[in-house]
Short mmCIF file of C-alpha atoms in Angstrom, two decimals:
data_model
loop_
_atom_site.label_atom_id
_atom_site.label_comp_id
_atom_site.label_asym_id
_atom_site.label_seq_id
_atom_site.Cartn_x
_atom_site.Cartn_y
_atom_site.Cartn_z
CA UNK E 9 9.81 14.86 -20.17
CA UNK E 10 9.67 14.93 -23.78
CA UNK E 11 6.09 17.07 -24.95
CA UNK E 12 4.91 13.93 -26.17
CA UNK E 13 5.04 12.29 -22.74
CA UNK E 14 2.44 12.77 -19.77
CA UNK E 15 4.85 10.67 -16.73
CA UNK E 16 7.80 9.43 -15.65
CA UNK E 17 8.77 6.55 -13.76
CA UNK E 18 11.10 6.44 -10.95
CA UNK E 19 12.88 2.74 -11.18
CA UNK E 20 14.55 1.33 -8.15
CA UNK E 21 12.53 3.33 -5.68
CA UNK E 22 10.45 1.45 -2.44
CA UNK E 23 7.29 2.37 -1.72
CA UNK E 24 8.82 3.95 1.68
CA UNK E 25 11.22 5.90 -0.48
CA UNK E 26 10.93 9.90 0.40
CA UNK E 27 11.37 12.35 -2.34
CA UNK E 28 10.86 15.97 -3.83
CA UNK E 29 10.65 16.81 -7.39
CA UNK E 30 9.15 19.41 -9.23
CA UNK E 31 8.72 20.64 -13.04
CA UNK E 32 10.86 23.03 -14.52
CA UNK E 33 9.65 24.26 -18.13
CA UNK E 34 9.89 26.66 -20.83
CA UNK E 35 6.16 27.80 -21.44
CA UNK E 36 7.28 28.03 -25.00
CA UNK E 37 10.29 27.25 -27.82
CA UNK E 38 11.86 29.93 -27.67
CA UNK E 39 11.19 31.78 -24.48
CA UNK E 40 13.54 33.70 -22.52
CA UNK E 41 12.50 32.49 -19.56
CA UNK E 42 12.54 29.37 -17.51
CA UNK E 43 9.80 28.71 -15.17
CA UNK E 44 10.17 26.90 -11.95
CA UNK E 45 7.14 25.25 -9.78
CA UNK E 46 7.22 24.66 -6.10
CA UNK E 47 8.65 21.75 -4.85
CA UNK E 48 6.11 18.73 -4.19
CA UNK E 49 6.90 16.41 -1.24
CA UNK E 50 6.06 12.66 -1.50
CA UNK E 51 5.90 11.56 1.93
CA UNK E 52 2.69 9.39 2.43
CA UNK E 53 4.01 6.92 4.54
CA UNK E 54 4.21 6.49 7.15
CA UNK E 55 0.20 5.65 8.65
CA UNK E 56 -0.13 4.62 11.90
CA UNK E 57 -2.65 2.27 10.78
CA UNK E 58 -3.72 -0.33 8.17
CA UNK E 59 -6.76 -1.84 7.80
CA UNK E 60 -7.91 -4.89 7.22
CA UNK E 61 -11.46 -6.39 5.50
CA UNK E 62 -12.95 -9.39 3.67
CA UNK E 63 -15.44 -11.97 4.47
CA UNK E 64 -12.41 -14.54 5.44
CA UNK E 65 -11.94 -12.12 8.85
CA UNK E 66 -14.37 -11.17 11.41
CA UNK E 67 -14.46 -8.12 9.27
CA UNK E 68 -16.41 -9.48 6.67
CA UNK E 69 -16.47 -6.38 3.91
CA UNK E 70 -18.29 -4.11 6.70
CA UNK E 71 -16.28 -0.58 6.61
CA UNK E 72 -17.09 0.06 10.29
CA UNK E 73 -15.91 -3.31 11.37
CA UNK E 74 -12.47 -3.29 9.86
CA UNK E 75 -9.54 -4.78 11.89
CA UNK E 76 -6.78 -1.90 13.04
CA UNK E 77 -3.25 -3.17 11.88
CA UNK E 78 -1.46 -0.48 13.60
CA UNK E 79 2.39 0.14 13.29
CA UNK E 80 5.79 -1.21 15.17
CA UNK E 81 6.58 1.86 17.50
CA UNK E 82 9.92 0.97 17.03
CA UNK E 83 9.61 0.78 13.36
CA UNK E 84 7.05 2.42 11.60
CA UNK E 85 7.65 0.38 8.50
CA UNK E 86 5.81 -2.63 9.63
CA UNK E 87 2.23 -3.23 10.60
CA UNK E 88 1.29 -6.50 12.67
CA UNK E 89 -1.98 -7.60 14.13
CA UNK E 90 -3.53 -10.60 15.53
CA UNK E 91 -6.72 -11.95 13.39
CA UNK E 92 -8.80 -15.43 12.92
CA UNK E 93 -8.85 -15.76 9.19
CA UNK E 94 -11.87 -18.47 7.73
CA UNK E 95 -11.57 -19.93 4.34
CA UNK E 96 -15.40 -19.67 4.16
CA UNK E 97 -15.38 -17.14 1.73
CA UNK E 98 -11.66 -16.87 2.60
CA UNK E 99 -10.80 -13.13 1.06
CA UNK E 100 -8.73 -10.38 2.32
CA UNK E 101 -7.89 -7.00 1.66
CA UNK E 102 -5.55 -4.12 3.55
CA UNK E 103 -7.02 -0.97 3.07
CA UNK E 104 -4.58 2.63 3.99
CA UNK E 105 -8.04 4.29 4.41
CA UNK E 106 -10.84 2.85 6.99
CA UNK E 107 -13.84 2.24 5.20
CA UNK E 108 -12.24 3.42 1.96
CA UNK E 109 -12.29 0.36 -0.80
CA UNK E 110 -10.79 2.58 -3.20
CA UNK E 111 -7.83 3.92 -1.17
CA UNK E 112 -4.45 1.83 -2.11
CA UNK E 113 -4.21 -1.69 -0.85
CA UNK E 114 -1.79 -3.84 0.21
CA UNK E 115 -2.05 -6.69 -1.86
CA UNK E 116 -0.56 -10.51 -3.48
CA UNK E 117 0.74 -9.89 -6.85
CA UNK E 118 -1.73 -12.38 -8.47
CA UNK E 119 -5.31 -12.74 -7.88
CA UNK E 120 -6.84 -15.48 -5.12
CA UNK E 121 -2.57 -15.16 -3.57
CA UNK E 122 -1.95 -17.49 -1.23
CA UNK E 123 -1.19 -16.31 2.27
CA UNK E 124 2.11 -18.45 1.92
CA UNK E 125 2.92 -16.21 -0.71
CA UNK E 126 4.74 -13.19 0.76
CA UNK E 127 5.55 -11.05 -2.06
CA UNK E 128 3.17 -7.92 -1.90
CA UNK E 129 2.02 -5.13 -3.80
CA UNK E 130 0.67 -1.46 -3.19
CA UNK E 131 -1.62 -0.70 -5.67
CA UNK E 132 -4.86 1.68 -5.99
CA UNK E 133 -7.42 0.76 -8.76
CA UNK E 134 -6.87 -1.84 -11.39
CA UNK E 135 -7.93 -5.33 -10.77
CA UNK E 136 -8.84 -6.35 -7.51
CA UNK E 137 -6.28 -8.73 -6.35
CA UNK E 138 -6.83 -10.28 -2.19
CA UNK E 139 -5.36 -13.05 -0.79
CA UNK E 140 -7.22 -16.28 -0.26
CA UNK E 141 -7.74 -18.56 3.20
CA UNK E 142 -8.05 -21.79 1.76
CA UNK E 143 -9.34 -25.22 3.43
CA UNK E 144 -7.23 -26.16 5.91
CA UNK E 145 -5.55 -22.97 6.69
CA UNK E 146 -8.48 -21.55 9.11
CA UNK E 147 -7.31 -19.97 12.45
CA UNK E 148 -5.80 -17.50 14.45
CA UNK E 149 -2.74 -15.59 12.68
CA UNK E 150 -0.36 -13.17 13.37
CA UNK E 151 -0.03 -10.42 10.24
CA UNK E 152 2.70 -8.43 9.37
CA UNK E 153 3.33 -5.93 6.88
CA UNK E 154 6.78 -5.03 6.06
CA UNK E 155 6.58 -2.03 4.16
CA UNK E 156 10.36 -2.08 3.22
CA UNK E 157 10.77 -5.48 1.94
CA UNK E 158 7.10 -5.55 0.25
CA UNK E 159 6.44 -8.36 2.10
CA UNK E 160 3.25 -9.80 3.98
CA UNK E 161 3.73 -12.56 6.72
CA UNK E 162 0.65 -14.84 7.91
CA UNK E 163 1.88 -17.05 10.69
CA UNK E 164 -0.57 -19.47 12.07
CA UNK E 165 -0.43 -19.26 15.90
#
């Protein structure tokens, strides 16, 4: 990075993406000497569980009575559970951490997404962005979370 810079941003990466880096520096102009930090590991996923809140599940926004969303043995990419979703109220939010409102979420890209939508983002902070159960689209669904392809699947069952 140039000294006028604070980050970087890796393009073309997935969220499931594993990588090292680390910062190699001169701790002055003219030094003689290079310095070299440790290498950092980025390998946060995968969880073997999601979690899932808002007052359009069972859930409501109680931290204790989140729904488990665990992971596909036989992929650990994706994340499926069974939930009746209510458009009384009709919001939704995946959580990484249980209880944790301020861990990332998984997450529509615009705010009030449709859960025929299923572009998704994973985002911590910002604006809070959940998906919306609208009139007509109460009932029991099957959810999956495809960590690869950023997607989110609600089929009705």
């Amino acid at each position: 990075l140039p000294p006028d810079q604070s980050s970087i941003f890796l393009t073309g990466c997935q969220l499931t993406d594993r990588f090292e880096y680390r910062s190699v520096y001169l701790p002055e102009e003219n030094a003689l000497d290079t310095v070299y930090k440790e290498w950092i590991r980025f390998d946060e996923y995968p969880r073997t569980s999601l979690w899932i809140s808002g007052n359009g599940t069972p859930a409501e926004w109680d931290g204790a009575k989140q729904i488990e969303m665990p992971f596909d043995e036989s992929n650990p990419w994706v994340y499926t559970c069974e939930v009746d979703l209510d458009s009384n109220g009709g919001e939704i939010k995946i959580l990484t951490i249980k209880g944790d409102f301020n861990s990332r979420t998984f997450r529509p890209l615009v705010a009030s997404g449709s859960i025929l939508e299923t572009a998704m983002q994973a985002y911590t902070g910002g604006t809070d962005l959940k998906w919306k159960v609208v009139g007509g689209e109460d009932g029991r669904y099957k959810i999956t979370l495809d960590l690869n392809k950023m997607e989110a699947h609600f089929e009705k069952l």
